[in-house]
DNA sequence: CAGAGATTGAACGCACCGTCCAACCATAGA
DNA sequence: TCTATGGTTGGACGGTGCGTTCAATCTCTG
């Protein structure tokens, strides 16, 4: 980044205080961040060029964590289904563990996406792992031949929508149950199993 | 709404001028809307309580159109797959036909969703039709037993993400091709067909 | 033609952002 | 111990865009 290197202490204090219950970038007032984090406003401006850069730092940190978490989870499985399940589960778990930042990011993709580092972070943490699994899965014959970009985006959209929905309406995510259902859906679709069987019904 | 009834002329002029290339609510300045639509700022405030209400009107109008369009499309098919395909296609087509308002809405769900009418409109235009098809499809045995809310949200998320992705990166949507691919994905999932066949591989 | 309501220009106050600066503090090296 | 360097902070300021207000038209309708 173009900004000054951010001390450890600041980073942690921001992570806790910056994105509390905000649903909008405008909900985050610099003065509030200052109070919530215990860092004076002038100091915030000493380290960040503005609110945008500050939130970019917070959100980017969250995305970096997610990227790492996804990479680890994904390495635990061999087959396409297992790896996809691990990735989706890790993503949902991260949304559940960082509800504030997640909400703020996903409900404000317009503001957030215009920050290069954020757009790149979303791709690295959400799209890229899925894309890779799909490509390899198709090559291995585990997956049907499909448009990788469309499928990658569809997986991203469904994970994010389902996670966000849970966060907003239930205030949290039942990660295990939700991940299992979502993965079943992504893997097999919504159709009743066995097209012949269905056609043979009375 | 609590606001004054909006004359036809205003509505059309707003639809064309209000959401142009904006990616953020802040990108839409009242003065700009005034110039773009030819309606003086004071007149805008005469009809709308503020920017939020004005954008709510524009976005809600778009969602109402989509709801109607989806209802018509959905009525053209009988079976679950055909109806779902019709709905998804209509949704993508509407995004393609209203890129400005769609972008603004979907990239700012935080701002937009806090407006009751918008949240309701999203449910009516995106979720409800899918939810109904899923429920009836499960009952009819065309669909596997699944968590309707999760599946509904997943469909919504994938449609919106794929549509938005196309709008942003390609500047438009190839509705037919995209809809077909997306529906295939939702219907059958990503797994290679025939679980036995796959399991039988060396 | 009078009154009601629509329409508009202009000026204002407000909230919050971002900038600036002077003062202070901590500490590393002389 | 002294001092220079750089982090840290409070406080004041200007700018932008929103929303309000009001008086001055304009346009119907009866």
GROMACS .gro file of C-alpha atoms (C1' of nucleotides) in nm:
model
  464
    1UNK     CA    1   0.000   0.000   0.000
    2UNK     CA    2   0.099   0.359  -0.038
    3UNK     CA    3   0.035   0.428   0.327
    4UNK     CA    4   0.270   0.405   0.622
    5UNK     CA    5   0.332   0.060   0.766
    6UNK     CA    6   0.062  -0.005   1.022
    7UNK     CA    7   0.182  -0.107   1.371
    8UNK     CA    8   0.052  -0.435   1.509
    9UNK     CA    9  -0.126  -0.265   1.794
   10UNK     CA   10  -0.326  -0.044   1.560
   11UNK     CA   11  -0.427  -0.333   1.341
   12UNK     CA   12  -0.574  -0.533   1.625
   13UNK     CA   13  -0.751  -0.236   1.779
   14UNK     CA   14  -0.902  -0.149   1.443
   15UNK     CA   15  -1.014  -0.503   1.373
   16UNK     CA   16  -1.214  -0.503   1.693
   17UNK     CA   17  -1.355  -0.153   1.677
   18UNK     CA   18  -1.385  -0.048   1.316
   19UNK     CA   19  -1.662  -0.250   1.161
   20UNK     CA   20  -1.885  -0.320   1.461
   21UNK     CA   21  -2.246  -0.312   1.351
   22UNK     CA   22  -2.206  -0.098   1.044
   23UNK     CA   23  -2.408  -0.190   0.739
   24UNK     CA   24  -2.278   0.095   0.526
   25UNK     CA   25  -1.951   0.278   0.482
   26UNK     CA   26  -2.130   0.591   0.592
   27UNK     CA   27  -2.227   0.421   0.915
   28UNK     CA   28  -1.858   0.414   1.000
   29UNK     CA   29  -1.770   0.763   1.119
   30UNK     CA   30  -1.404   0.835   1.172
   31UNK     CA   31  -1.482   0.981   1.511
   32UNK     CA   32  -1.660   0.661   1.609
   33UNK     CA   33  -1.371   0.446   1.495
   34UNK     CA   34  -1.144   0.668   1.703
   35UNK     CA   35  -1.355   0.623   2.014
   36UNK     CA   36  -1.423   0.252   1.962
   37UNK     CA   37  -1.059   0.168   1.898
   38UNK     CA   38  -0.907   0.414   2.141
   39UNK     CA   39  -0.697   0.563   1.862
   40UNK     CA   40  -0.734   0.940   1.823
   41UNK     CA   41  -0.870   1.066   1.497
   42UNK     CA   42  -0.551   1.254   1.414
   43UNK     CA   43  -0.355   0.933   1.455
   44UNK     CA   44  -0.586   0.746   1.222
   45UNK     CA   45  -0.518   1.010   0.960
   46UNK     CA   46  -0.150   0.980   1.032
   47UNK     CA   47  -0.158   0.617   0.920
   48UNK     CA   48  -0.435   0.617   0.661
   49UNK     CA   49  -0.502   0.856   0.379
   50UNK     CA   50  -0.871   0.852   0.466
   51UNK     CA   51  -1.168   0.644   0.566
   52UNK     CA   52  -1.152   0.445   0.245
   53UNK     CA   53  -0.793   0.340   0.307
   54UNK     CA   54  -0.868   0.256   0.666
   55UNK     CA   55  -1.159   0.033   0.578
   56UNK     CA   56  -0.958  -0.113   0.292
   57UNK     CA   57  -0.697  -0.215   0.545
   58UNK     CA   58  -0.949  -0.376   0.776
   59UNK     CA   59  -1.133  -0.558   0.500
   60UNK     CA   60  -0.818  -0.662   0.324
   61UNK     CA   61  -0.681  -0.808   0.646
   62UNK     CA   62  -1.000  -1.008   0.683
   63UNK     CA   63  -0.971  -1.133   0.326
   64UNK     CA   64  -0.608  -1.228   0.375
   65UNK     CA   65  -0.705  -1.435   0.675
   66UNK     CA   66  -0.977  -1.601   0.477
   67UNK     CA   67  -0.743  -1.676   0.191
   68UNK     CA   68  -0.501  -1.847   0.426
   69UNK     CA   69  -0.776  -2.036   0.602
   70UNK     CA   70  -0.918  -2.157   0.273
   71UNK     CA   71  -0.579  -2.271   0.150
   72UNK     CA   72  -0.525  -2.481   0.460
   73UNK     CA   73  -0.873  -2.630   0.455
   74UNK     CA   74  -0.854  -2.714   0.089
   75UNK     CA   75  -0.528  -2.901   0.132
   76UNK     CA   76  -0.693  -3.150   0.363
   77UNK     CA   77  -0.889  -3.326   0.089
   78UNK     CA   78  -0.794  -3.501  -0.233
   79UNK     CA   79  -1.102  -3.538  -0.446
   80UNK     CA   80  -1.294  -3.253  -0.602
   81UNK     CA   81  -1.597  -3.288  -0.381
   82UNK     CA   82  -1.395  -3.298  -0.062
   83UNK     CA   83  -1.188  -3.000  -0.160
   84UNK     CA   84  -1.488  -2.795  -0.266
   85UNK     CA   85  -1.662  -2.885   0.055
   86UNK     CA   86  -1.361  -2.776   0.256
   87UNK     CA   87  -1.338  -2.444   0.073
   88UNK     CA   88  -1.706  -2.362   0.104
   89UNK     CA   89  -1.704  -2.460   0.467
   90UNK     CA   90  -1.399  -2.245   0.540
   91UNK     CA   91  -1.560  -1.949   0.367
   92UNK     CA   92  -1.883  -1.982   0.563
   93UNK     CA   93  -1.689  -2.029   0.883
   94UNK     CA   94  -1.495  -1.713   0.817
   95UNK     CA   95  -1.811  -1.514   0.754
   96UNK     CA   96  -1.947  -1.649   1.081
   97UNK     CA   97  -1.628  -1.560   1.265
   98UNK     CA   98  -1.607  -1.208   1.122
   99UNK     CA   99  -1.966  -1.097   1.090
  100UNK     CA  100  -1.896  -0.726   1.110
  101UNK     CA  101  -1.634  -0.700   0.841
  102UNK     CA  102  -1.814  -0.956   0.625
  103UNK     CA  103  -2.139  -0.767   0.632
  104UNK     CA  104  -1.969  -0.440   0.559
  105UNK     CA  105  -1.778  -0.588   0.267
  106UNK     CA  106  -2.053  -0.788   0.103
  107UNK     CA  107  -2.326  -0.531   0.147
  108UNK     CA  108  -2.112  -0.259  -0.007
  109UNK     CA  109  -1.941  -0.416  -0.303
  110UNK     CA  110  -1.976  -0.092  -0.491
  111UNK     CA  111  -1.771   0.107  -0.245
  112UNK     CA  112  -1.541  -0.182  -0.159
  113UNK     CA  113  -1.486  -0.319  -0.506
  114UNK     CA  114  -1.356   0.009  -0.631
  115UNK     CA  115  -1.057  -0.040  -0.406
  116UNK     CA  116  -0.815  -0.250  -0.607
  117UNK     CA  117  -0.677  -0.443  -0.315
  118UNK     CA  118  -1.025  -0.546  -0.207
  119UNK     CA  119  -1.135  -0.665  -0.548
  120UNK     CA  120  -0.815  -0.865  -0.572
  121UNK     CA  121  -0.863  -1.002  -0.223
  122UNK     CA  122  -1.215  -1.120  -0.302
  123UNK     CA  123  -1.086  -1.299  -0.607
  124UNK     CA  124  -0.802  -1.457  -0.412
  125UNK     CA  125  -1.015  -1.567  -0.119
  126UNK     CA  126  -1.343  -1.659  -0.289
  127UNK     CA  127  -1.302  -1.714  -0.660
  128UNK     CA  128  -0.952  -1.848  -0.714
  129UNK     CA  129  -0.972  -2.155  -0.488
  130UNK     CA  130  -1.301  -2.262  -0.644
  131UNK     CA  131  -1.176  -2.191  -0.993
  132UNK     CA  132  -0.876  -2.412  -0.939
  133UNK     CA  133  -1.080  -2.699  -0.801
  134UNK     CA  134  -1.320  -2.678  -1.092
  135UNK     CA  135  -1.047  -2.679  -1.353
  136UNK     CA  136  -0.871  -2.973  -1.198
  137UNK     CA  137  -1.196  -3.155  -1.134
  138UNK     CA  138  -1.303  -3.125  -1.494
  139UNK     CA  139  -0.966  -3.245  -1.612
  140UNK     CA  140  -0.985  -3.544  -1.377
  141UNK     CA  141  -1.335  -3.626  -1.495
  142UNK     CA  142  -1.488  -3.577  -1.154
  143UNK     CA  143  -1.684  -3.281  -1.276
  144UNK     CA  144  -1.901  -3.231  -1.579
  145UNK     CA  145  -1.759  -3.005  -1.848
  146UNK     CA  146  -1.886  -2.661  -1.757
  147UNK     CA  147  -1.811  -2.295  -1.806
  148UNK     CA  148  -1.553  -2.243  -1.534
  149UNK     CA  149  -1.608  -1.871  -1.497
  150UNK     CA  150  -1.983  -1.899  -1.472
  151UNK     CA  151  -1.958  -2.185  -1.225
  152UNK     CA  152  -1.695  -2.011  -1.016
  153UNK     CA  153  -1.906  -1.700  -0.994
  154UNK     CA  154  -2.216  -1.901  -0.919
  155UNK     CA  155  -2.046  -2.079  -0.632
  156UNK     CA  156  -1.919  -1.749  -0.498
  157UNK     CA  157  -2.262  -1.593  -0.524
  158UNK     CA  158  -2.441  -1.877  -0.353
  159UNK     CA  159  -2.191  -1.905  -0.068
  160UNK     CA  160  -2.196  -1.535  -0.002
  161UNK     CA  161  -2.572  -1.501  -0.034
  162UNK     CA  162  -2.642  -1.794   0.195
  163UNK     CA  163  -2.387  -1.682   0.451
  164UNK     CA  164  -2.508  -1.325   0.448
  165UNK     CA  165  -2.868  -1.432   0.470
  166UNK     CA  166  -2.794  -1.634   0.781
  167UNK     CA  167  -2.595  -1.350   0.935
  168UNK     CA  168  -2.868  -1.098   0.875
  169UNK     CA  169  -3.177  -1.298   0.959
  170UNK     CA  170  -3.049  -1.531   1.227
  171UNK     CA  171  -2.756  -1.326   1.351
  172UNK     CA  172  -2.514  -1.610   1.291
  173UNK     CA  173  -2.438  -1.914   1.079
  174UNK     CA  174  -2.478  -2.280   1.165
  175UNK     CA  175  -2.166  -2.353   0.968
  176UNK     CA  176  -2.178  -2.730   0.958
  177UNK     CA  177  -2.540  -2.768   0.865
  178UNK     CA  178  -2.539  -2.484   0.616
  179UNK     CA  179  -2.219  -2.592   0.448
  180UNK     CA  180  -2.343  -2.946   0.409
  181UNK     CA  181  -2.669  -2.840   0.249
  182UNK     CA  182  -2.506  -2.589   0.021
  183UNK     CA  183  -2.242  -2.831  -0.099
  184UNK     CA  184  -2.500  -3.100  -0.168
  185UNK     CA  185  -2.681  -2.844  -0.377
  186UNK     CA  186  -2.375  -2.733  -0.568
  187UNK     CA  187  -2.259  -3.087  -0.624
  188UNK     CA  188  -2.580  -3.256  -0.735
  189UNK     CA  189  -2.811  -2.969  -0.816
  190UNK     CA  190  -3.176  -2.951  -0.723
  191UNK     CA  191  -3.309  -3.220  -0.954
  192UNK     CA  192  -3.443  -3.540  -0.806
  193UNK     CA  193  -3.179  -3.810  -0.848
  194UNK     CA  194  -3.191  -4.046  -1.145
  195UNK     CA  195  -3.363  -3.887  -1.443
  196UNK     CA  196  -3.493  -4.231  -1.552
  197UNK     CA  197  -3.640  -4.299  -1.213
  198UNK     CA  198  -3.826  -3.972  -1.224
  199UNK     CA  199  -3.951  -4.028  -1.571
  200UNK     CA  200  -4.073  -4.376  -1.471
  201UNK     CA  201  -4.300  -4.250  -1.197
  202UNK     CA  202  -4.670  -4.337  -1.248
  203UNK     CA  203  -4.508   0.548   0.026
  204UNK     CA  204  -4.529   0.849   0.249
  205UNK     CA  205  -4.428   1.078  -0.035
  206UNK     CA  206  -4.645   1.261  -0.282
  207UNK     CA  207  -4.773   1.064  -0.583
  208UNK     CA  208  -4.508   1.086  -0.851
  209UNK     CA  209  -4.625   1.212  -1.193
  210UNK     CA  210  -4.564   0.987  -1.492
  211UNK     CA  211  -4.334   1.237  -1.655
  212UNK     CA  212  -4.105   1.252  -1.353
  213UNK     CA  213  -4.085   0.875  -1.326
  214UNK     CA  214  -3.969   0.829  -1.683
  215UNK     CA  215  -3.723   1.114  -1.668
  216UNK     CA  216  -3.576   0.975  -1.348
  217UNK     CA  217  -3.551   0.623  -1.482
  218UNK     CA  218  -3.337   0.748  -1.767
  219UNK     CA  219  -3.122   0.994  -1.577
  220UNK     CA  220  -3.090   0.884  -1.220
  221UNK     CA  221  -2.878   0.573  -1.212
  222UNK     CA  222  -2.657   0.624  -1.518
  223UNK     CA  223  -2.312   0.494  -1.444
  224UNK     CA  224  -2.322   0.519  -1.069
  225UNK     CA  225  -2.164   0.239  -0.869
  226UNK     CA  226  -2.240   0.391  -0.531
  227UNK     CA  227  -2.522   0.591  -0.379
  228UNK     CA  228  -2.272   0.868  -0.320
  229UNK     CA  229  -2.195   0.875  -0.690
  230UNK     CA  230  -2.551   0.994  -0.741
  231UNK     CA  231  -2.553   1.361  -0.652
  232UNK     CA  232  -2.889   1.530  -0.635
  233UNK     CA  233  -2.758   1.813  -0.849
  234UNK     CA  234  -2.649   1.561  -1.112
  235UNK     CA  235  -2.985   1.391  -1.111
  236UNK     CA  236  -3.144   1.731  -1.154
  237UNK     CA  237  -2.929   1.812  -1.456
  238UNK     CA  238  -2.949   1.465  -1.610
  239UNK     CA  239  -3.324   1.443  -1.578
  240UNK     CA  240  -3.403   1.805  -1.644
  241UNK     CA  241  -3.591   1.827  -1.315
  242UNK     CA  242  -3.475   2.108  -1.085
  243UNK     CA  243  -3.334   2.009  -0.750
  244UNK     CA  244  -3.608   2.187  -0.561
  245UNK     CA  245  -3.869   1.993  -0.752
  246UNK     CA  246  -3.699   1.666  -0.668
  247UNK     CA  247  -3.722   1.756  -0.302
  248UNK     CA  248  -4.083   1.853  -0.353
  249UNK     CA  249  -4.163   1.495  -0.453
  250UNK     CA  250  -3.912   1.297  -0.252
  251UNK     CA  251  -3.811   1.330   0.110
  252UNK     CA  252  -3.447   1.291   0.011
  253UNK     CA  253  -3.199   1.109  -0.203
  254UNK     CA  254  -3.278   0.782  -0.036
  255UNK     CA  255  -3.645   0.805  -0.120
  256UNK     CA  256  -3.569   0.909  -0.473
  257UNK     CA  257  -3.339   0.614  -0.535
  258UNK     CA  258  -3.585   0.389  -0.356
  259UNK     CA  259  -3.847   0.494  -0.606
  260UNK     CA  260  -3.622   0.428  -0.905
  261UNK     CA  261  -3.501   0.092  -0.777
  262UNK     CA  262  -3.842  -0.016  -0.662
  263UNK     CA  263  -3.986   0.063  -1.003
  264UNK     CA  264  -3.719  -0.154  -1.158
  265UNK     CA  265  -3.797  -0.437  -0.918
  266UNK     CA  266  -4.169  -0.411  -0.987
  267UNK     CA  267  -4.101  -0.446  -1.357
  268UNK     CA  268  -3.885  -0.746  -1.290
  269UNK     CA  269  -4.147  -0.905  -1.072
  270UNK     CA  270  -4.406  -0.869  -1.345
  271UNK     CA  271  -4.169  -0.995  -1.610
  272UNK     CA  272  -4.077  -1.297  -1.400
  273UNK     CA  273  -4.440  -1.381  -1.333
  274UNK     CA  274  -4.519  -1.381  -1.703
  275UNK     CA  275  -4.214  -1.586  -1.799
  276UNK     CA  276  -4.276  -1.839  -1.528
  277UNK     CA  277  -4.630  -1.898  -1.641
  278UNK     CA  278  -4.511  -2.021  -1.977
  279UNK     CA  279  -4.377  -2.354  -1.848
  280UNK     CA  280  -4.531  -2.641  -1.657
  281UNK     CA  281  -4.252  -2.852  -1.513
  282UNK     CA  282  -4.010  -2.740  -1.245
  283UNK     CA  283  -3.711  -2.724  -1.471
  284UNK     CA  284  -3.889  -2.522  -1.736
  285UNK     CA  285  -4.028  -2.280  -1.484
  286UNK     CA  286  -3.699  -2.231  -1.308
  287UNK     CA  287  -3.528  -2.177  -1.639
  288UNK     CA  288  -3.786  -1.917  -1.734
  289UNK     CA  289  -3.745  -1.732  -1.405
  290UNK     CA  290  -3.368  -1.731  -1.414
  291UNK     CA  291  -3.368  -1.623  -1.773
  292UNK     CA  292  -3.612  -1.340  -1.704
  293UNK     CA  293  -3.399  -1.221  -1.414
  294UNK     CA  294  -3.081  -1.218  -1.617
  295UNK     CA  295  -3.261  -1.047  -1.903
  296UNK     CA  296  -3.385  -0.778  -1.669
  297UNK     CA  297  -3.037  -0.716  -1.534
  298UNK     CA  298  -2.914  -0.688  -1.891
  299UNK     CA  299  -3.193  -0.449  -1.981
  300UNK     CA  300  -3.145  -0.227  -1.674
  301UNK     CA  301  -2.773  -0.231  -1.613
  302UNK     CA  302  -2.756   0.101  -1.432
  303UNK     CA  303  -3.022   0.041  -1.173
  304UNK     CA  304  -2.919  -0.321  -1.133
  305UNK     CA  305  -2.558  -0.233  -1.061
  306UNK     CA  306  -2.656   0.035  -0.819
  307UNK     CA  307  -2.894  -0.196  -0.636
  308UNK     CA  308  -2.682  -0.508  -0.617
  309UNK     CA  309  -2.357  -0.331  -0.539
  310UNK     CA  310  -2.513  -0.140  -0.251
  311UNK     CA  311  -2.734  -0.386  -0.071
  312UNK     CA  312  -2.639  -0.224   0.256
  313UNK     CA  313  -2.782   0.112   0.164
  314UNK     CA  314  -3.063  -0.032  -0.046
  315UNK     CA  315  -3.168  -0.313   0.182
  316UNK     CA  316  -3.231  -0.078   0.468
  317UNK     CA  317  -3.518   0.066   0.269
  318UNK     CA  318  -3.812  -0.158   0.347
  319UNK     CA  319  -3.971  -0.135   0.006
  320UNK     CA  320  -3.649  -0.240  -0.161
  321UNK     CA  321  -3.589  -0.540   0.059
  322UNK     CA  322  -3.947  -0.647  -0.003
  323UNK     CA  323  -3.907  -0.589  -0.375
  324UNK     CA  324  -3.597  -0.805  -0.390
  325UNK     CA  325  -3.779  -1.083  -0.217
  326UNK     CA  326  -4.078  -1.050  -0.446
  327UNK     CA  327  -3.877  -1.035  -0.767
  328UNK     CA  328  -3.590  -1.271  -0.689
  329UNK     CA  329  -3.664  -1.501  -0.400
  330UNK     CA  330  -4.038  -1.561  -0.401
  331UNK     CA  331  -4.073  -1.703  -0.753
  332UNK     CA  332  -3.786  -1.943  -0.697
  333UNK     CA  333  -3.914  -2.039  -0.355
  334UNK     CA  334  -4.252  -2.128  -0.496
  335UNK     CA  335  -4.107  -2.338  -0.775
  336UNK     CA  336  -3.888  -2.524  -0.531
  337UNK     CA  337  -4.169  -2.601  -0.292
  338UNK     CA  338  -4.398  -2.725  -0.565
  339UNK     CA  339  -4.117  -2.914  -0.734
  340UNK     CA  340  -4.029  -3.098  -0.418
  341UNK     CA  341  -4.390  -3.184  -0.359
  342UNK     CA  342  -4.423  -3.314  -0.712
  343UNK     CA  343  -4.109  -3.520  -0.675
  344UNK     CA  344  -3.928  -3.339  -0.953
  345UNK     CA  345  -3.678  -3.199  -0.707
  346UNK     CA  346  -3.476  -3.362  -0.437
  347UNK     CA  347  -3.580  -3.284  -0.082
  348UNK     CA  348  -3.375  -2.981   0.011
  349UNK     CA  349  -3.370  -2.686   0.246
  350UNK     CA  350  -3.591  -2.445   0.057
  351UNK     CA  351  -3.454  -2.130   0.215
  352UNK     CA  352  -3.094  -2.226   0.154
  353UNK     CA  353  -3.167  -2.330  -0.202
  354UNK     CA  354  -3.371  -2.019  -0.273
  355UNK     CA  355  -3.096  -1.797  -0.145
  356UNK     CA  356  -2.832  -1.993  -0.333
  357UNK     CA  357  -3.020  -1.953  -0.659
  358UNK     CA  358  -3.062  -1.583  -0.595
  359UNK     CA  359  -2.694  -1.543  -0.514
  360UNK     CA  360  -2.573  -1.728  -0.818
  361UNK     CA  361  -2.803  -1.549  -1.059
  362UNK     CA  362  -2.712  -1.210  -0.923
  363UNK     CA  363  -2.342  -1.282  -0.904
  364UNK     CA  364  -2.325  -1.421  -1.255
  365UNK     CA  365  -2.531  -1.139  -1.398
  366UNK     CA  366  -2.334  -0.873  -1.218
  367UNK     CA  367  -2.006  -1.029  -1.315
  368UNK     CA  368  -2.104  -1.019  -1.681
  369UNK     CA  369  -2.225  -0.661  -1.653
  370UNK     CA  370  -1.908  -0.544  -1.488
  371UNK     CA  371  -1.645  -0.733  -1.681
  372UNK     CA  372  -1.805  -0.760  -2.023
  373UNK     CA  373  -2.036  -0.461  -2.006
  374UNK     CA  374  -2.337  -0.675  -2.086
  375UNK     CA  375  -2.493  -1.018  -2.058
  376UNK     CA  376  -2.531  -1.283  -2.323
  377UNK     CA  377  -2.863  -1.376  -2.173
  378UNK     CA  378  -2.936  -1.697  -2.360
  379UNK     CA  379  -2.596  -1.856  -2.322
  380UNK     CA  380  -2.551  -1.750  -1.963
  381UNK     CA  381  -2.898  -1.857  -1.856
  382UNK     CA  382  -2.857  -2.196  -2.014
  383UNK     CA  383  -2.526  -2.263  -1.844
  384UNK     CA  384  -2.645  -2.138  -1.511
  385UNK     CA  385  -2.963  -2.342  -1.516
  386UNK     CA  386  -2.775  -2.657  -1.612
  387UNK     CA  387  -2.555  -2.593  -1.312
  388UNK     CA  388  -2.841  -2.533  -1.073
  389UNK     CA  389  -3.036  -2.829  -1.201
  390UNK     CA  390  -2.769  -3.096  -1.213
  391UNK     CA  391  -2.484  -2.954  -1.011
  392UNK     CA  392  -2.121  -2.972  -1.104
  393UNK     CA  393  -2.062  -3.343  -1.052
  394UNK     CA  394  -1.993  -3.563  -1.350
  395UNK     CA  395  -2.309  -3.759  -1.434
  396UNK     CA  396  -2.355  -4.109  -1.301
  397UNK     CA  397  -2.208  -4.149  -0.952
  398UNK     CA  398  -2.156  -4.524  -1.014
  399UNK     CA  399  -1.961  -4.457  -1.329
  400UNK     CA  400  -1.738  -4.218  -1.144
  401UNK     CA  401  -1.690  -4.447  -0.851
  402UNK     CA  402  -1.597  -4.728  -1.092
  403UNK     CA  403  -1.304  -4.542  -1.237
  404UNK     CA  404  -0.963  -4.701  -1.163
  405DC     C1'  405  -6.062   3.602  -1.268
  406DA     C1'  406  -5.954   3.431  -0.791
  407DG     C1'  407  -5.766   3.072  -0.528
  408DA     C1'  408  -5.523   2.632  -0.474
  409DG     C1'  409  -5.165   2.384  -0.569
  410DA     C1'  410  -4.751   2.289  -0.852
  411DT     C1'  411  -4.291   2.453  -0.972
  412DT     C1'  412  -3.868   2.675  -0.918
  413DG     C1'  413  -3.438   2.969  -0.776
  414DA     C1'  414  -3.169   3.097  -0.411
  415DA     C1'  415  -2.979   3.106   0.024
  416DC     C1'  416  -2.896   2.879   0.450
  417DG     C1'  417  -2.747   2.548   0.826
  418DC     C1'  418  -2.557   2.107   0.918
  419DA     C1'  419  -2.272   1.684   0.939
  420DC     C1'  420  -1.875   1.474   0.835
  421DC     C1'  421  -1.467   1.444   0.586
  422DG     C1'  422  -0.989   1.554   0.521
  423DT     C1'  423  -0.610   1.897   0.612
  424DC     C1'  424  -0.309   2.149   0.878
  425DC     C1'  425  -0.028   2.280   1.252
  426DA     C1'  426   0.166   2.342   1.684
  427DA     C1'  427   0.258   2.105   2.088
  428DC     C1'  428   0.397   1.713   2.315
  429DC     C1'  429   0.635   1.263   2.403
  430DA     C1'  430   0.965   0.873   2.354
  431DT     C1'  431   1.390   0.719   2.248
  432DA     C1'  432   1.821   0.638   2.009
  433DG     C1'  433   2.247   0.795   1.964
  434DA     C1'  434   2.623   1.154   2.080
  435DT     C1'  435   2.268   1.385   3.021
  436DC     C1'  436   2.145   1.620   2.614
  437DT     C1'  437   1.942   1.646   2.166
  438DA     C1'  438   1.755   1.539   1.728
  439DT     C1'  439   1.428   1.253   1.505
  440DG     C1'  440   0.998   1.085   1.441
  441DG     C1'  441   0.567   0.913   1.642
  442DT     C1'  442   0.141   1.107   1.865
  443DT     C1'  443  -0.222   1.410   1.965
  444DG     C1'  444  -0.572   1.814   2.022
  445DG     C1'  445  -0.786   2.167   1.800
  446DA     C1'  446  -0.919   2.460   1.440
  447DC     C1'  447  -1.034   2.511   0.965
  448DG     C1'  448  -1.233   2.474   0.482
  449DG     C1'  449  -1.495   2.197   0.152
  450DT     C1'  450  -1.873   1.919  -0.019
  451DG     C1'  451  -2.316   1.770  -0.063
  452DC     C1'  452  -2.747   1.705   0.178
  453DG     C1'  453  -3.189   1.871   0.329
  454DT     C1'  454  -3.475   2.290   0.457
  455DT     C1'  455  -3.696   2.705   0.385
  456DC     C1'  456  -3.919   3.072   0.156
  457DA     C1'  457  -4.075   3.376  -0.161
  458DA     C1'  458  -4.176   3.423  -0.632
  459DT     C1'  459  -4.388   3.257  -1.019
  460DC     C1'  460  -4.679   2.948  -1.304
  461DT     C1'  461  -5.091   2.667  -1.417
  462DC     C1'  462  -5.495   2.497  -1.372
  463DT     C1'  463  -5.990   2.474  -1.210
  464DG     C1'  464  -6.408   2.642  -1.088
   0.00000   0.00000   0.00000
